[in-house]
Every structure is written in C-alpha cells, then in structure tokens.
Amino acid sequence: MDLNYTPEQQTFRQEIRAWLKAHVPSQPLESFDATRAGFEAHRAWERTLAEGRWGMVTWPESYGGRGLDLIQWLIFEEEYYRSGAPLRVNQNGIFLLGPTLMEYGTPEQKARFLSAMASGDEIWAQAWSEPQAGSDLAAVRATATRDGDNYVLKGHKIWSSRAAFADWAFGLFRTDPASERHKGLSLIFFRLDAPGVKVQPIPQIDGETGFAELFLDGVTVPVFNRLGGEGEGWKICMATAGFERGLMLRSPARFQVTARKLVELYKAHEDEVEPSVRNAVLQCWMDAEAYALSIYSTASRLIAGGHIGAEASTNKIFWSEMDIAMHKTALSILGARAELLRSAPEAGDIGRWLDGYFFSLAGPIYAGTNEIQRNIIAERMLGLPRA
Ligand SMILES: Cc1cc2nc3c(=O)[nH]c(=O)nc-3n(C[C@H](O)[C@H](O)[C@H](O)COP(=O)(O)OP(=O)(O)OC[C@H]3O[C@@H](n4cnc5c(N)ncnc54)[C@H](O)[C@@H]3O)c2cc1C
C-alpha cells in the first residue's frame, strides 16, 4: 500500500486550494436552516461551485462534474473543509439521490435531474420517514396510486431535512395497496410546491428549522418521476442508505477540521483544565485521523471494484460517536463560557462549539439510528441470530 499522493493528486490539491482561496465568501453565510435568505445564499454558493465545475467532482463531465475518482473526492473534501467553505445545502441531492440516480435512473431521468442538482438550481429533501415508520421504514403507509400516466400521492412524511425551503423531495411510497413491509414500495419524486403538498416546518433543539413535516393530499406526479421499477423502492432506498452511511454524507475531512480546532482550543486553555482533558483531546484527534485512513482504504477498495455493504454501519456509528466526543471535550474545556450567547461580546467563536454539540446529538439518530446499525452489524457482519 502506498500512502503517498501521486504528483497528479498533489497538483489537483493545489488547484482546488487556489480556487477556494479566491472564491470562498470572506464572511460565513447565514444558516440555510434559519431563513429563506440563508438558504438562497447557499444556493448561490452552489452555483458558484458549479461554475468552477466543483459541484460534484466525481460525476461525469456531462452532468457538471469532472469524472474524478473517490481519492480525488477525498482530497477535494479536505481542501473544502480546510478553507471554511459553506456547508452544502444540497447534500440530500448531491450525496444521496445523485449517486442513486446515476445507478438506477434512465438516461432521460439523468438528463432531466442531475445537472440541475449539481448546479443547485434544484435543491432536494429526503422524504422517507413517517410518524410510524422511522427505524422500521418498511412500515411506510404513504401511497402512490396509479392513474394513467400519473401517480396520485397521499400520506404524511416527517423529519424531512431542508424541506422547509427545498424545491423537490424523493419519497418512499406504497404503490401496491395490497403489499406489506418491504414489498410494493416505490421511490417517487415530487415538487414541494406542487398542489396538494403542505410543508410544516419543525424547529430543532437550537431553534432553527432543520426539517419539516409534509402532508400530501392528492399530489399528482408523472410516472416519469419514479426511480427504478414499480415495487423496487426498497432495494433502491437501501442503495441510497449505503451512500448515506458509508462514505458520502460525512467525509473524514469534516471531523479532521473539528479535531484540529479542538487541539487549538486545548492549547489556548491548557493551564486552566484538568490533566485528563489532554488524553480526551488526543483520543479525538487520533480517532479523526484513524477514520480518515479507514475511509481512504474503503475508497481504494471501491475504486478497485469492491462494494461497501454492511460495513457502512460501522462507519456511521464511528463518526457519529466521535462527533459527540469531540464536542463534549470542547465544552469541558470551555466550562460555563460554552453557554455564552453568540451575540455576547465575549463570545467570539465559542457559540459554534455549543451549536456543534447540539447537532452532534442528532448523529446517532439520522441516517438510521445507531441501535439499528448495531443490529445490522450483529446480523450481517457477525452472523448472529436476529433479535
Ligand atoms: C437531524 C435529523 C435529520 C433527519 N433527516 C431526515 C430526512 O431528511 N428524511 C427522512 O426521511 N428522515 C430524516 N430523519 C429521521 C430519521 O431517519 C429517524 O428519526 C430515524 O430513522 C429514527 O426513527 P424514529 O425517529 O421514528 O425513531 P424510532 O424508530 O421510533 O426509534 C426510537 C428508538 O427506538 C430504537 N429502536 C427502534 N427499533 C429498534 C430495534 N429494532 N432494535 C433496537 N432499537 C430500536 C431506536 O434506535 C431509537 O432509539 C432525520 C432525523 C434527524 C434527527
């Protein structure tokens, strides 16, 4: 195994670093979950990225990408997070639906949706969960009833991230009314401003509108909006979940940057904290580096034609628990100062640690809870009997 970057990879790193230096906004953008203005500012940033053909570097050039491999994507992500560039408002589209469309979409669907996704012209939400179908996603009740060349959607979706301001959602619907569990489901796209869609924002623990409830009452969409065959929804959703947990949604760079900031925070307060905090900081830093190396190994395997499988669940548990540990350690260094309001004159950058801590608490829940990931590991990787 060669752990050195090739000259081409190093040149690529310099190229993206220079572009980001010239283009990343000098001031942080307003959160995309707080207001429509913040959301639109992030959409404008997506357009800027797309103009530089940096929207999704692994995608083919014909869909706005650069046709690069996963190692180059990891390098892109490292430079992206290092530069402090805005978070990606279209992550549901580019990281989850995009790769799924690439695998299961017809040429016409790819042509219709991928470029508009890469450019941020169409921003996506994921509409899978329902009040009675979260961990047990196969309990989905929302229906899509065939009516000629259309489907008519009915049902209640919840916890749909970005849906308060997004343009489109990809949802899981029961297309066979007589079906049960994993059978008879289909993945169908609908516009969030279509007649019959009611979007009800839900405030998060930090007060921002992270997600929304969706009430669908007779929403008509063309059959063209179904991804894959009728009844193939479960298989396709599981492919998307693999991208979500395994590689795409949370690249190691995000955590490496947090770990570096944690080390800086520790150094600035070294004299004020208990000696045991030093070990916690070191553990966080080592975990972030170990996670990065593990993902480089996975990426190399995928490039060589391998698959990700149930190991995606181990990654998901690792990054979500590491994220909490890093933020908890930061709060233990800051003590009572961590609770300063962002607006307080002495707050400086402190508020980001508390915000980050709140968000990290959701990590073991979204993308499938960690309990469910442990079930998957027990059954599929360790071969233990079903609980
Ligand atoms: C920040 C955030 C963003 C989200 N974004 C989206 C989104 O964009 N789109 C979307 O569709 N959904 C989204 N979700 C929803 C998320 O996928 C669900 O919350 C999650 O799958 C859990 O479902 P639930 O909330 O219904 O909890 P439940 O399924 O009711 O689970 C409750 C508890 O019971 C445990 N449990 C349940 N079944 C088992 C079992 N068999 N074995 C062991 N333990 C079990 C769970 O682990 C959990 O601790 C988001 C959630 C969060 C927190």
XYZ file of C-alpha atoms in Angstrom, residues 69 133 165 219-220 244 269 326 374:
9
model
C -12.195 9.148 -8.570
C -42.091 4.474 10.121
C -37.096 25.693 1.682
C -50.476 15.254 -5.268
C -50.290 14.328 -8.964
C -25.558 7.995 3.253
C -6.705 26.835 27.714
C -15.157 15.978 20.189
C -25.668 -2.346 15.636
